[in-house]
Amino acid sequence: MKGALRQAAFRPQLKRDPLGRNRVELQEGFVPNHLPRGLASLRAVSPIALLMGLAGCSQMARGDCAGTPIRPGEAMLRVADGRIWYKITGTGRGTPVILLHGGPGYSSFYLKPFEALGDDRPVVRYDQLGGGKSDRITDTTLFTIDHFVRELDSLRAHLGCQRVHLLGHSWGTILAFEYYRAHPEHVASLILGSAALDMPTWERNTRRLVGTLSDSAQRAIRVREAQGQFDAPDYQTALGEFYGRYVWRHPVQADLDSTFATASAAIYTYMQGPSEFTITGTLKRYDVTAQLATIRVPTLYTVGEFDEANPPTIRHFAELTPGAHVAVLAGAAHLTPWDAPEENLRIVRAFLRRSDSTTVRP
């Protein structure tokens, strides 16, 4: 998901924000999910025992980040240009990991499987400004990499974390890499899923995949792109065929519906273009392969076997990144958290555990 979603998402039949009621319920600042289950059972014990019990619950329900308690829950955080929604999951004591979703202009629904890492460390899932449960934006001066880097740094600073792991997927890998370039002192490791670090190569690879579609799909794409009619029914059908092969194979329908309903067509089109394989936006010439050798933190690349991001391209990125590891997830397309959730989680968990004890390379 650097977009990874059908253009049909740009014309949802659902309400603009079916999750709006949740947005109203959230207040700016921290909103806890629940109290530790054992708290109610402490009512009948002595004050000393109560204090000891509360201390134990605190240890269970918190993860420390540079001395600042990080508690499970969700909130709206006011940043420079609006409010972003975020959720913290888990009570583990490891270094927190922040999840960076694809798009641009989409949301973090499909990254929910990574919340299972919470028994090791706090997991921070958030929606970038413009999509998901975060505020909408229409000012195109905000549709930039720099804007999203600043937004991410605002979230990290709000959490009080000096160093975090970054797990980016698709467009989120661009954000992760650019954040590392701007703030290397705050990054403990990089997990780059289905990386989009060379957009000219991305477009060549995806155009090649278009050539594997049915004759009718290829014809619709050729004709409608020449006409600029990206909403045409036959073009939408062709997109569905492409996405069903190379973007997702086992989607979580409820989360897919939520993603469609809360996407920002404006951001995606401005930065990416009309589709995954036609790149006309500001990211068209983005290519940082020459800078991958500058990475000095542990790095993991993951990619699906049938991923539009292209496994040979991802292996090449890993070869250019000092000490990097790469994992190809069998049977998966682009959205590996949906298509191979257990294996994806196992690989990421093991990498993060190793990285917690790894120092930055000179």
Tab-separated table of C-alpha atoms in Angstrom:
chain	number	residue	atom	x	y	z
A	1	MET	CA	0.000	0.000	0.000
A	2	LYS	CA	1.868	2.811	-1.217
A	3	GLY	CA	-1.596	3.310	-2.473
A	4	ALA	CA	-2.317	-0.356	-2.849
A	5	LEU	CA	-6.042	0.264	-3.082
A	6	ARG	CA	-8.566	0.313	-5.875
A	7	GLN	CA	-9.597	3.646	-7.306
A	8	ALA	CA	-13.092	2.597	-6.299
A	9	ALA	CA	-11.973	3.650	-2.855
A	10	PHE	CA	-12.037	7.202	-4.111
A	11	ARG	CA	-15.789	7.032	-4.658
A	12	PRO	CA	-17.018	5.197	-1.558
A	13	GLN	CA	-20.745	4.602	-1.203
A	14	LEU	CA	-20.388	4.601	2.566
A	15	LYS	CA	-20.449	7.720	4.701
A	16	ARG	CA	-17.288	9.801	4.488
A	17	ASP	CA	-16.182	8.706	7.945
A	18	PRO	CA	-18.108	5.737	9.372
A	19	LEU	CA	-15.787	5.887	12.346
A	20	GLY	CA	-16.764	9.453	13.165
A	21	ARG	CA	-18.528	8.472	16.345
A	22	ASN	CA	-15.230	7.192	17.714
A	23	ARG	CA	-13.571	10.465	16.814
A	24	VAL	CA	-16.163	12.377	18.853
A	25	GLU	CA	-15.569	10.142	21.855
A	26	LEU	CA	-11.819	10.685	21.838
A	27	GLN	CA	-10.418	13.693	23.642
A	28	GLU	CA	-7.105	15.330	22.902
A	29	GLY	CA	-4.494	13.633	25.049
A	30	PHE	CA	-4.445	10.134	26.454
A	31	VAL	CA	-7.546	7.950	26.657
A	32	PRO	CA	-6.966	4.575	28.389
A	33	ASN	CA	-8.604	1.458	26.969
A	34	HIS	CA	-9.289	-0.112	30.366
A	35	LEU	CA	-7.981	-0.641	33.859
A	36	PRO	CA	-5.989	-3.796	34.600
A	37	ARG	CA	-8.440	-6.595	35.309
A	38	GLY	CA	-6.962	-7.322	38.740
A	39	LEU	CA	-7.672	-3.828	40.043
A	40	ALA	CA	-11.276	-4.528	41.037
A	41	SER	CA	-10.258	-7.449	43.241
A	42	LEU	CA	-8.076	-5.166	45.432
A	43	ARG	CA	-10.994	-3.319	47.002
A	44	ALA	CA	-11.207	-5.497	50.118
A	45	VAL	CA	-7.515	-5.650	51.024
A	46	SER	CA	-5.413	-3.449	53.312
A	47	PRO	CA	-4.035	-0.078	52.153
A	48	ILE	CA	-0.465	-1.460	52.016
A	49	ALA	CA	-1.574	-4.419	49.951
A	50	LEU	CA	-3.569	-2.079	47.749
A	51	LEU	CA	-0.516	0.065	47.048
A	52	MET	CA	1.540	-3.023	46.269
A	53	GLY	CA	-1.178	-4.261	43.950
A	54	LEU	CA	-1.393	-0.951	42.168
A	55	ALA	CA	2.374	-0.934	41.677
A	56	GLY	CA	2.188	-4.380	40.126
A	57	CYS	CA	-0.623	-3.311	37.816
A	58	SER	CA	1.415	-0.281	36.804
A	59	GLN	CA	4.295	-2.530	35.810
A	60	MET	CA	1.928	-4.682	33.755
A	61	ALA	CA	0.177	-1.818	32.022
A	62	ARG	CA	3.129	0.410	31.146
A	63	GLY	CA	6.139	0.441	28.936
A	64	ASP	CA	8.831	2.979	29.734
A	65	CYS	CA	10.236	5.224	27.015
A	66	ALA	CA	13.118	7.360	28.255
A	67	GLY	CA	11.552	7.352	31.701
A	68	THR	CA	8.099	8.376	30.436
A	69	PRO	CA	5.253	5.912	31.045
A	70	ILE	CA	3.611	4.699	27.840
A	71	ARG	CA	0.186	3.303	28.623
A	72	PRO	CA	-2.143	1.375	26.318
A	73	GLY	CA	-4.933	3.495	24.880
A	74	GLU	CA	-5.835	5.795	22.005
A	75	ALA	CA	-6.016	9.546	21.564
A	76	MET	CA	-6.038	12.468	19.171
A	77	LEU	CA	-2.774	14.413	19.115
A	78	ARG	CA	-2.747	17.989	17.892
A	79	VAL	CA	0.140	18.572	15.488
A	80	ALA	CA	1.007	21.668	13.465
A	81	ASP	CA	-1.699	21.252	10.821
A	82	GLY	CA	-4.460	19.275	12.508
A	83	ARG	CA	-5.006	16.282	14.773
A	84	ILE	CA	-3.730	12.762	14.246
A	85	TRP	CA	-5.261	9.651	15.757
A	86	TYR	CA	-2.946	7.157	17.439
A	87	LYS	CA	-3.265	4.002	19.490
A	88	ILE	CA	-0.773	2.364	21.847
A	89	THR	CA	-1.025	-1.388	22.342
A	90	GLY	CA	0.957	-3.614	24.692
A	91	THR	CA	2.720	-3.552	28.019
A	92	GLY	CA	6.067	-5.083	27.043
A	93	ARG	CA	9.267	-3.389	28.185
A	94	GLY	CA	11.149	-3.363	24.885
A	95	THR	CA	11.865	-0.279	22.796
A	96	PRO	CA	8.580	0.955	21.245
A	97	VAL	CA	7.831	0.424	17.567
A	98	ILE	CA	5.874	2.971	15.506
A	99	LEU	CA	3.921	1.643	12.508
A	100	LEU	CA	3.939	3.742	9.313
A	101	HIS	CA	1.158	2.836	6.897
A	102	GLY	CA	1.120	2.965	3.143
A	103	GLY	CA	-0.617	5.404	0.859
A	104	PRO	CA	0.031	8.235	0.868
A	105	GLY	CA	-3.437	9.258	1.988
A	106	TYR	CA	-4.558	5.956	3.455
A	107	SER	CA	-4.676	4.488	6.952
A	108	SER	CA	-3.300	1.939	9.389
A	109	PHE	CA	-6.208	-0.532	9.546
A	110	TYR	CA	-4.243	-3.230	7.708
A	111	LEU	CA	-1.340	-2.955	10.178
A	112	LYS	CA	-3.461	-4.207	13.102
A	113	PRO	CA	-1.773	-7.659	13.097
A	114	PHE	CA	1.455	-6.041	14.330
A	115	GLU	CA	-0.278	-5.020	17.552
A	116	ALA	CA	0.412	-8.604	18.671
A	117	LEU	CA	3.999	-7.430	19.251
A	118	GLY	CA	2.673	-5.649	22.324
A	119	ASP	CA	3.703	-8.427	24.688
A	120	ASP	CA	7.295	-7.461	23.880
A	121	ARG	CA	7.015	-3.672	23.576
A	122	PRO	CA	4.584	-0.764	23.125
A	123	VAL	CA	3.217	-0.705	19.583
A	124	VAL	CA	2.155	2.695	18.270
A	125	ARG	CA	-0.269	2.633	15.348
A	126	TYR	CA	-1.392	5.971	13.916
A	127	ASP	CA	-3.114	7.439	10.883
A	128	GLN	CA	-1.166	10.069	9.022
A	129	LEU	CA	-2.915	13.406	8.680
A	130	GLY	CA	-5.479	13.307	5.889
A	131	GLY	CA	-6.571	9.678	6.178
A	132	GLY	CA	-8.108	7.125	8.513
A	133	LYS	CA	-9.318	8.535	11.827
A	134	SER	CA	-7.098	11.616	11.619
A	135	ASP	CA	-8.222	15.067	10.485
A	136	ARG	CA	-8.664	15.771	6.794
A	137	ILE	CA	-6.369	18.185	4.979
A	138	THR	CA	-6.814	19.854	1.586
A	139	ASP	CA	-3.831	22.208	1.458
A	140	THR	CA	-1.474	20.732	-1.155
A	141	THR	CA	1.512	22.444	0.476
A	142	LEU	CA	1.127	19.773	3.172
A	143	PHE	CA	1.237	16.904	0.669
A	144	THR	CA	4.999	16.523	1.064
A	145	ILE	CA	7.501	14.102	2.540
A	146	ASP	CA	8.810	16.851	4.838
A	147	HIS	CA	5.348	17.422	6.278
A	148	PHE	CA	4.880	13.768	7.160
A	149	VAL	CA	8.380	13.579	8.652
A	150	ARG	CA	7.580	16.538	10.923
A	151	GLU	CA	4.288	14.950	11.887
A	152	LEU	CA	6.006	11.692	12.847
A	153	ASP	CA	8.565	13.560	14.920
A	154	SER	CA	5.769	15.371	16.747
A	155	LEU	CA	4.268	12.017	17.690
A	156	ARG	CA	7.589	10.596	18.847
A	157	ALA	CA	8.313	13.685	20.950
A	158	HIS	CA	4.820	13.593	22.447
A	159	LEU	CA	5.416	10.009	23.550
A	160	GLY	CA	8.675	11.054	25.201
A	161	CYS	CA	10.707	8.480	23.268
A	162	GLN	CA	14.335	9.196	22.522
A	163	ARG	CA	14.647	6.133	20.276
A	164	VAL	CA	12.044	4.000	18.549
A	165	HIS	CA	11.907	1.212	16.004
A	166	LEU	CA	10.194	2.251	12.755
A	167	LEU	CA	8.118	-0.264	10.801
A	168	GLY	CA	7.141	1.244	7.488
A	169	HIS	CA	5.161	-0.398	4.712
A	170	SER	CA	5.144	0.708	1.055
A	171	TRP	CA	4.871	4.543	1.109
A	172	GLY	CA	5.601	4.138	4.822
A	173	THR	CA	9.115	2.952	3.904
A	174	ILE	CA	9.762	6.309	2.237
A	175	LEU	CA	8.590	8.021	5.399
A	176	ALA	CA	10.730	5.727	7.576
A	177	PHE	CA	13.867	6.286	5.516
A	178	GLU	CA	13.393	10.034	5.306
A	179	TYR	CA	12.745	10.223	9.042
A	180	TYR	CA	15.967	8.284	9.631
A	181	ARG	CA	17.881	10.701	7.395
A	182	ALA	CA	16.489	13.669	9.305
A	183	HIS	CA	16.681	12.184	12.835
A	184	PRO	CA	19.058	9.201	12.938
A	185	GLU	CA	19.551	9.657	16.683
A	186	HIS	CA	15.909	8.730	17.284
A	187	VAL	CA	15.831	5.493	15.250
A	188	ALA	CA	16.772	2.150	16.830
A	189	SER	CA	16.075	0.068	13.705
A	190	LEU	CA	14.248	0.088	10.386
A	191	ILE	CA	11.754	-2.502	9.166
A	192	LEU	CA	10.967	-1.751	5.534
A	193	GLY	CA	8.029	-3.780	4.250
A	194	SER	CA	7.413	-3.914	0.495
A	195	ALA	CA	9.719	-0.942	0.088
A	196	ALA	CA	9.012	1.838	-2.408
A	197	LEU	CA	12.462	3.409	-2.354
A	198	ASP	CA	12.918	3.646	-6.120
A	199	MET	CA	9.757	4.850	-7.813
A	200	PRO	CA	10.980	4.712	-11.430
A	201	THR	CA	11.798	1.023	-10.893
A	202	TRP	CA	8.475	0.557	-9.078
A	203	GLU	CA	6.591	1.868	-12.088
A	204	ARG	CA	8.534	-0.336	-14.510
A	205	ASN	CA	7.852	-3.402	-12.370
A	206	THR	CA	4.139	-2.706	-12.012
A	207	ARG	CA	3.722	-1.933	-15.712
A	208	ARG	CA	5.264	-5.324	-16.402
A	209	LEU	CA	2.680	-6.887	-14.078
A	210	VAL	CA	-0.093	-5.165	-16.021
A	211	GLY	CA	1.103	-7.254	-18.963
A	212	THR	CA	0.153	-10.426	-17.071
A	213	LEU	CA	-3.515	-9.416	-16.719
A	214	SER	CA	-6.332	-10.594	-18.949
A	215	ASP	CA	-6.561	-9.130	-22.438
A	216	SER	CA	-9.714	-7.231	-21.496
A	217	ALA	CA	-8.037	-5.703	-18.421
A	218	GLN	CA	-4.973	-4.646	-20.413
A	219	ARG	CA	-7.179	-3.116	-23.093
A	220	ALA	CA	-9.242	-1.192	-20.535
A	221	ILE	CA	-6.119	0.174	-18.867
A	222	ARG	CA	-4.596	1.201	-22.184
A	223	VAL	CA	-7.730	2.892	-23.509
A	224	ARG	CA	-8.941	4.566	-20.325
A	225	GLU	CA	-5.525	5.915	-19.354
A	226	ALA	CA	-5.195	7.460	-22.811
A	227	GLN	CA	-8.606	9.046	-22.298
A	228	GLY	CA	-7.960	10.007	-18.690
A	229	GLN	CA	-11.149	8.165	-17.674
A	230	PHE	CA	-9.944	6.463	-14.507
A	231	ASP	CA	-13.469	6.106	-13.102
A	232	ALA	CA	-14.715	4.063	-16.057
A	233	PRO	CA	-16.256	0.734	-14.934
A	234	ASP	CA	-13.979	-1.391	-17.133
A	235	TYR	CA	-10.903	0.421	-15.762
A	236	GLN	CA	-12.125	-0.200	-12.217
A	237	THR	CA	-12.612	-3.885	-13.047
A	238	ALA	CA	-9.058	-4.045	-14.392
A	239	LEU	CA	-7.757	-2.453	-11.200
A	240	GLY	CA	-9.628	-5.069	-9.203
A	241	GLU	CA	-7.899	-7.815	-11.168
A	242	PHE	CA	-4.485	-6.239	-10.572
A	243	TYR	CA	-5.055	-5.737	-6.860
A	244	GLY	CA	-6.436	-9.240	-6.402
A	245	ARG	CA	-3.197	-10.689	-7.762
A	246	TYR	CA	-0.474	-8.337	-6.610
A	247	VAL	CA	-1.788	-6.165	-3.745
A	248	TRP	CA	-3.822	-8.469	-1.486
A	249	ARG	CA	-4.927	-12.091	-1.641
A	250	HIS	CA	-6.574	-12.512	1.758
A	251	PRO	CA	-7.923	-9.112	2.832
A	252	VAL	CA	-9.709	-8.545	6.127
A	253	GLN	CA	-12.944	-7.276	4.658
A	254	ALA	CA	-14.033	-5.019	7.516
A	255	ASP	CA	-10.646	-3.291	7.598
A	256	LEU	CA	-10.563	-3.051	3.811
A	257	ASP	CA	-13.971	-1.363	3.856
A	258	SER	CA	-12.789	1.075	6.548
A	259	THR	CA	-9.673	1.823	4.538
A	260	PHE	CA	-11.738	2.593	1.429
A	261	ALA	CA	-14.141	4.791	3.363
A	262	THR	CA	-11.465	6.935	5.020
A	263	ALA	CA	-8.957	7.359	2.178
A	264	SER	CA	-7.856	10.702	0.775
A	265	ALA	CA	-7.980	10.630	-3.013
A	266	ALA	CA	-6.446	14.102	-3.075
A	267	ILE	CA	-3.244	13.119	-1.286
A	268	TYR	CA	-2.830	9.850	-3.156
A	269	THR	CA	-3.372	11.387	-6.576
A	270	TYR	CA	-1.183	14.421	-5.874
A	271	MET	CA	1.779	12.412	-4.584
A	272	GLN	CA	1.319	9.053	-6.354
A	273	GLY	CA	-1.011	9.284	-9.320
A	274	PRO	CA	-4.169	7.565	-10.569
A	275	SER	CA	-3.053	4.011	-9.785
A	276	GLU	CA	-0.290	1.762	-8.491
A	277	PHE	CA	1.170	1.365	-11.975
A	278	THR	CA	0.747	4.876	-13.379
A	279	ILE	CA	2.900	7.275	-11.392
A	280	THR	CA	2.283	10.928	-12.228
A	281	GLY	CA	2.572	12.561	-8.794
A	282	THR	CA	5.359	14.252	-6.887
A	283	LEU	CA	6.920	10.897	-5.958
A	284	LYS	CA	7.451	9.943	-9.597
A	285	ARG	CA	11.233	10.442	-9.558
A	286	TYR	CA	11.855	9.472	-5.947
A	287	ASP	CA	14.902	7.176	-5.767
A	288	VAL	CA	17.205	6.802	-2.755
A	289	THR	CA	19.035	3.628	-3.714
A	290	ALA	CA	22.308	5.559	-3.752
A	291	GLN	CA	21.750	6.582	-0.120
A	292	LEU	CA	20.952	3.139	1.322
A	293	ALA	CA	24.638	2.617	2.115
A	294	THR	CA	24.364	5.399	4.708
A	295	ILE	CA	22.047	3.392	6.978
A	296	ARG	CA	23.778	2.567	10.271
A	297	VAL	CA	20.999	0.837	12.210
A	298	PRO	CA	19.751	-2.754	11.988
A	299	THR	CA	17.504	-3.054	8.936
A	300	LEU	CA	15.021	-5.693	7.827
A	301	TYR	CA	13.322	-5.813	4.433
A	302	THR	CA	10.193	-7.905	3.912
A	303	VAL	CA	8.259	-8.555	0.705
A	304	GLY	CA	5.522	-10.862	-0.502
A	305	GLU	CA	6.172	-13.605	-3.046
A	306	PHE	CA	3.641	-12.007	-5.432
A	307	ASP	CA	4.198	-8.458	-4.255
A	308	GLU	CA	3.984	-5.551	-6.687
A	309	ALA	CA	7.078	-4.223	-4.895
A	310	ASN	CA	9.000	-7.054	-6.638
A	311	PRO	CA	11.163	-9.458	-4.573
A	312	PRO	CA	14.316	-9.054	-6.754
A	313	THR	CA	14.118	-5.273	-6.293
A	314	ILE	CA	13.802	-5.665	-2.525
A	315	ARG	CA	16.766	-8.056	-2.444
A	316	HIS	CA	18.749	-5.407	-4.326
A	317	PHE	CA	17.827	-2.807	-1.700
A	318	ALA	CA	19.048	-5.202	0.997
A	319	GLU	CA	22.345	-5.732	-0.819
A	320	LEU	CA	22.879	-1.967	-0.830
A	321	THR	CA	22.078	-1.601	2.889
A	322	PRO	CA	24.927	-2.507	5.287
A	323	GLY	CA	24.119	-5.632	7.289
A	324	ALA	CA	20.487	-5.747	6.164
A	325	HIS	CA	18.318	-8.861	6.277
A	326	VAL	CA	15.575	-9.726	3.792
A	327	ALA	CA	12.595	-12.071	4.070
A	328	VAL	CA	10.263	-13.134	1.245
A	329	LEU	CA	6.830	-14.184	2.532
A	330	ALA	CA	5.505	-17.169	0.609
A	331	GLY	CA	2.073	-16.846	-0.953
A	332	ALA	CA	1.696	-13.171	-0.068
A	333	ALA	CA	1.060	-10.171	-2.255
A	334	HIS	CA	1.737	-6.559	-1.234
A	335	LEU	CA	-0.274	-6.454	1.982
A	336	THR	CA	1.757	-9.050	3.833
A	337	PRO	CA	0.118	-8.316	7.235
A	338	TRP	CA	-3.093	-9.684	5.689
A	339	ASP	CA	-1.685	-12.339	3.391
A	340	ALA	CA	0.944	-13.864	5.721
A	341	PRO	CA	0.189	-12.476	9.192
A	342	GLU	CA	1.747	-15.215	11.334
A	343	GLU	CA	5.006	-15.475	9.399
A	344	ASN	CA	5.279	-11.705	9.012
A	345	LEU	CA	4.790	-11.288	12.750
A	346	ARG	CA	7.272	-14.037	13.620
A	347	ILE	CA	10.018	-12.512	11.464
A	348	VAL	CA	9.446	-8.966	12.725
A	349	ARG	CA	9.306	-10.083	16.365
A	350	ALA	CA	12.605	-11.938	16.118
A	351	PHE	CA	14.269	-8.989	14.375
A	352	LEU	CA	13.080	-6.489	16.972
A	353	ARG	CA	14.256	-8.657	19.843
A	354	ARG	CA	17.724	-8.865	18.309
A	355	SER	CA	17.750	-5.149	17.539
A	356	ASP	CA	16.928	-4.172	21.125
A	357	SER	CA	20.433	-5.275	22.119
A	358	THR	CA	22.236	-4.024	19.019
A	359	THR	CA	24.169	-0.774	19.022
A	360	VAL	CA	24.316	1.660	16.137
A	361	ARG	CA	27.054	0.803	13.663
A	362	PRO	CA	29.883	3.314	13.222
